[in-house]
Amino acid sequence: MEIGDTIVFFVEIVGTVAFALSGSVMAVQRRMDIFGVLVLGVCTAVGGGVIRDLLLGITPPNTFRNPVYALVAALASALIFFVGKSEPEIILTNRIQNLSLFNFLDAMGLGIFTVIGINTAISAGFAGNRFLQIFVGVTTGVGGGILRDMLAGVTPIVLRKQIYASASFLGAVLYACSYPFVNHWVAMLFGAAIVVIVRMLAAKYLWNLPVAIPEGWPEEK
């Protein structure tokens, strides 16, 4: 394995763990059993990558050709299950989600998968199609979270609040538009960094995109 492939593999594992934690925490909060926790954690971690590969015509998706990602996601999800079983208040009171480390890992996962999605599109032969690269990058970044929320029976968070998909979009645009002019790894680094920075600032200052009808508006009788 070349040094570049090793770096990509390592950051993918970090992103996989981060997203698996996000999915499994929601599953525990929704009172799912251990199978449900594992399914939601794994789907959150690898769902975006599966959608990415299908869009790019990569079959079977890498998740099924290299099951290490699903295995790592399952292990991380099992850890959250047992944390919830032994210390349920940590999960139910959102204490774990309010940790700076948890938010940072989630932001890292978003940034990592965004640029990995674009890198995969470039490697698949779509180096000249910026629109496809950006679309695939954002889909890879937020696809697992959308699957998580749908399986949990809630409106996807990325569609109703928080600067999340928007952060992924900004990083995707920066990477896709800059890599022809700068070192490839530098472009990836800056793309992922802008996602993490915007996402962390949004979480800290509670930034949200505008909505047509704000929450709390009286419903029509």
Coordinates of C-alpha atoms in Angstrom, one line a residue:
M1 CA 0.0 0.0 0.0
E2 CA 1.5 3.4 -1.0
I3 CA 1.8 6.2 1.4
G4 CA -1.1 8.1 -0.2
D5 CA -3.4 5.1 0.1
T6 CA -2.3 4.6 3.7
I7 CA -3.3 8.2 4.5
V8 CA -6.6 7.9 2.8
F9 CA -7.3 4.7 4.6
F10 CA -6.5 6.2 8.0
V11 CA -8.7 9.2 7.6
E12 CA -11.5 7.1 6.3
I13 CA -11.3 5.0 9.5
V14 CA -11.4 8.1 11.6
G15 CA -14.5 9.3 9.7
T16 CA -16.1 5.9 10.0
V17 CA -15.7 5.9 13.8
A18 CA -17.0 9.4 14.1
F19 CA -20.2 8.7 12.1
A20 CA -20.7 5.4 13.7
L21 CA -20.8 7.1 17.1
S22 CA -23.3 9.6 15.8
G23 CA -25.6 6.9 14.5
S24 CA -25.4 4.6 17.5
V25 CA -26.0 7.5 20.0
M26 CA -29.3 8.3 18.2
A27 CA -30.2 4.6 18.2
V28 CA -29.7 4.3 22.0
Q29 CA -31.7 7.5 22.5
R30 CA -34.5 6.0 20.4
R31 CA -34.5 2.9 22.7
M32 CA -33.4 0.5 19.9
D33 CA -32.1 -2.9 20.8
I34 CA -28.4 -3.9 20.2
F35 CA -29.2 -5.0 16.6
G36 CA -30.8 -1.7 15.9
V37 CA -27.9 0.2 17.4
L38 CA -25.4 -1.7 15.2
V39 CA -27.5 -1.2 12.1
L40 CA -28.0 2.5 12.6
G41 CA -24.3 3.0 13.5
V42 CA -23.0 1.1 10.5
C43 CA -25.5 2.7 8.1
T44 CA -24.5 6.1 9.3
A45 CA -20.8 5.3 8.9
V46 CA -20.8 3.7 5.5
G47 CA -24.1 4.8 3.9
G48 CA -22.7 7.9 2.3
G49 CA -19.9 5.9 0.8
V50 CA -22.3 3.3 -0.6
I51 CA -24.4 6.0 -2.3
R52 CA -21.2 7.6 -3.6
D53 CA -20.0 4.4 -5.2
L54 CA -23.4 3.6 -6.8
L55 CA -23.5 7.1 -8.3
L56 CA -20.0 6.6 -9.8
G57 CA -20.8 3.1 -11.1
I58 CA -18.4 1.4 -8.6
T59 CA -20.0 -2.0 -8.0
P60 CA -20.0 -3.6 -5.6
P61 CA -19.4 -0.6 -3.4
N62 CA -16.1 -0.5 -1.5
T63 CA -17.9 -1.2 1.8
F64 CA -18.7 -4.7 0.6
R65 CA -15.3 -5.3 -1.0
N66 CA -13.4 -4.2 2.1
P67 CA -15.6 -5.0 5.2
V68 CA -13.1 -3.4 7.6
Y69 CA -15.1 -0.2 7.5
A70 CA -18.3 -1.9 8.5
L71 CA -16.5 -3.9 11.2
V72 CA -14.9 -0.8 12.7
A73 CA -18.3 0.9 12.6
A74 CA -19.9 -2.1 14.3
L75 CA -17.3 -2.1 17.1
A76 CA -17.8 1.6 17.7
S77 CA -21.5 1.2 17.8
A78 CA -21.3 -1.7 20.3
L79 CA -19.2 0.5 22.6
I80 CA -21.9 3.1 22.6
F81 CA -24.5 0.4 23.3
F82 CA -22.7 -0.8 26.4
V83 CA -22.1 2.8 27.5
G84 CA -25.8 3.4 27.3
K85 CA -26.6 0.2 29.1
S86 CA -24.2 0.9 32.0
E87 CA -24.6 4.8 32.1
P88 CA -27.8 5.6 30.3
E89 CA -28.0 9.2 31.6
I90 CA -24.8 10.0 29.6
I91 CA -26.6 9.2 26.4
L92 CA -30.2 10.3 27.2
T93 CA -29.2 13.7 28.6
N94 CA -27.1 14.4 25.5
R95 CA -24.0 14.8 27.6
I96 CA -21.9 12.8 25.2
Q97 CA -23.1 14.9 22.2
N98 CA -22.3 18.1 24.1
L99 CA -18.7 17.1 24.5
S100 CA -16.3 19.2 22.4
L101 CA -14.5 16.0 21.4
F102 CA -17.7 14.4 20.1
N103 CA -18.6 17.5 18.1
F104 CA -15.0 17.7 16.7
L105 CA -15.0 14.1 15.7
D106 CA -18.4 14.5 13.9
A107 CA -17.1 17.6 12.1
M108 CA -13.9 15.7 11.2
G109 CA -16.0 12.9 9.8
L110 CA -18.0 15.3 7.7
G111 CA -14.9 17.0 6.3
I112 CA -13.1 13.7 5.7
F113 CA -15.9 12.0 3.8
T114 CA -16.6 15.1 1.8
V115 CA -13.1 15.3 0.3
I116 CA -12.8 11.5 0.1
G117 CA -16.0 11.5 -2.0
I118 CA -14.4 14.0 -4.4
N119 CA -11.1 12.1 -4.5
T120 CA -13.0 8.9 -5.4
A121 CA -14.8 10.7 -8.2
I122 CA -11.5 12.0 -9.6
S123 CA -10.0 8.5 -9.4
A124 CA -13.0 7.1 -11.1
G125 CA -12.3 9.2 -14.2
F126 CA -14.4 12.3 -13.6
A127 CA -11.6 14.8 -13.0
G128 CA -13.1 17.3 -15.4
N129 CA -16.7 17.2 -14.0
R130 CA -16.7 19.7 -11.1
F131 CA -20.5 19.5 -10.7
L132 CA -20.4 15.7 -10.2
Q133 CA -17.4 16.0 -7.9
I134 CA -19.1 18.5 -5.6
F135 CA -22.4 16.6 -5.7
V136 CA -20.7 13.3 -4.8
G137 CA -18.6 15.0 -2.1
V138 CA -21.6 16.4 -0.3
T139 CA -23.5 13.2 -0.8
T140 CA -20.7 11.2 0.8
G141 CA -20.5 13.6 3.7
V142 CA -24.2 13.8 4.6
G143 CA -25.7 10.7 3.0
G144 CA -25.1 8.5 6.1
G145 CA -26.7 11.1 8.4
I146 CA -29.7 11.3 6.2
L147 CA -30.1 7.5 6.2
R148 CA -29.6 7.5 10.0
D149 CA -32.4 10.0 10.5
M150 CA -34.8 8.3 8.1
L151 CA -34.2 4.9 9.8
A152 CA -34.8 6.6 13.2
G153 CA -38.1 8.1 11.9
V154 CA -37.1 11.8 12.1
T155 CA -36.8 14.5 9.5
P156 CA -33.2 14.6 8.4
I157 CA -31.3 17.2 10.5
V158 CA -29.4 18.5 7.4
L159 CA -32.7 19.5 5.9
R160 CA -34.2 21.5 8.8
K161 CA -31.5 23.1 10.9
Q162 CA -27.8 23.6 11.5
I163 CA -25.0 24.5 9.1
Y164 CA -24.1 21.0 8.2
A165 CA -24.6 20.2 4.5
S166 CA -23.7 23.8 3.8
A167 CA -20.3 23.3 5.5
S168 CA -19.8 20.2 3.4
F169 CA -20.7 22.1 0.2
L170 CA -18.2 24.9 1.0
G171 CA -15.4 22.4 1.5
A172 CA -16.4 20.5 -1.6
V173 CA -16.3 23.6 -3.8
L174 CA -12.9 24.6 -2.4
Y175 CA -11.4 21.2 -3.1
A176 CA -12.9 20.7 -6.5
C177 CA -12.0 24.1 -7.7
S178 CA -8.5 24.3 -6.3
Y179 CA -6.9 20.9 -6.9
P180 CA -6.0 21.6 -10.5
F181 CA -3.9 24.6 -9.4
V182 CA -2.3 23.4 -6.1
N183 CA -0.9 20.2 -4.7
H184 CA -3.6 17.5 -4.6
W185 CA -3.0 16.8 -0.9
V186 CA -3.0 20.5 0.0
A187 CA -6.4 20.9 -1.8
M188 CA -7.8 17.9 0.2
L189 CA -6.5 19.3 3.5
F190 CA -7.9 22.8 2.9
G191 CA -11.2 21.4 1.7
A192 CA -11.6 19.2 4.8
A193 CA -10.3 22.0 7.1
I194 CA -12.9 24.5 5.9
V195 CA -15.7 21.9 6.6
V196 CA -14.4 21.3 10.1
I197 CA -14.0 25.1 10.9
V198 CA -17.4 26.1 9.6
R199 CA -19.1 23.2 11.3
M200 CA -17.5 23.8 14.6
L201 CA -18.3 27.6 14.5
A202 CA -21.9 26.8 13.6
A203 CA -22.2 24.4 16.5
K204 CA -20.6 26.9 18.9
Y205 CA -22.6 30.0 17.8
L206 CA -25.8 28.0 16.9
W207 CA -25.8 29.2 13.3
N208 CA -28.8 28.0 11.2
L209 CA -30.0 28.7 7.7
P210 CA -33.1 30.8 7.4
V211 CA -36.5 29.1 7.2
A212 CA -39.7 30.3 5.6
I213 CA -41.8 29.7 8.8
P214 CA -39.9 29.8 12.1
E215 CA -40.5 27.3 14.9
G216 CA -43.2 28.4 17.3
W217 CA -45.3 30.1 14.7
P218 CA -49.0 29.5 15.5
E219 CA -50.5 26.9 13.3
E220 CA -53.6 27.8 11.3
K221 CA -56.8 26.6 13.0

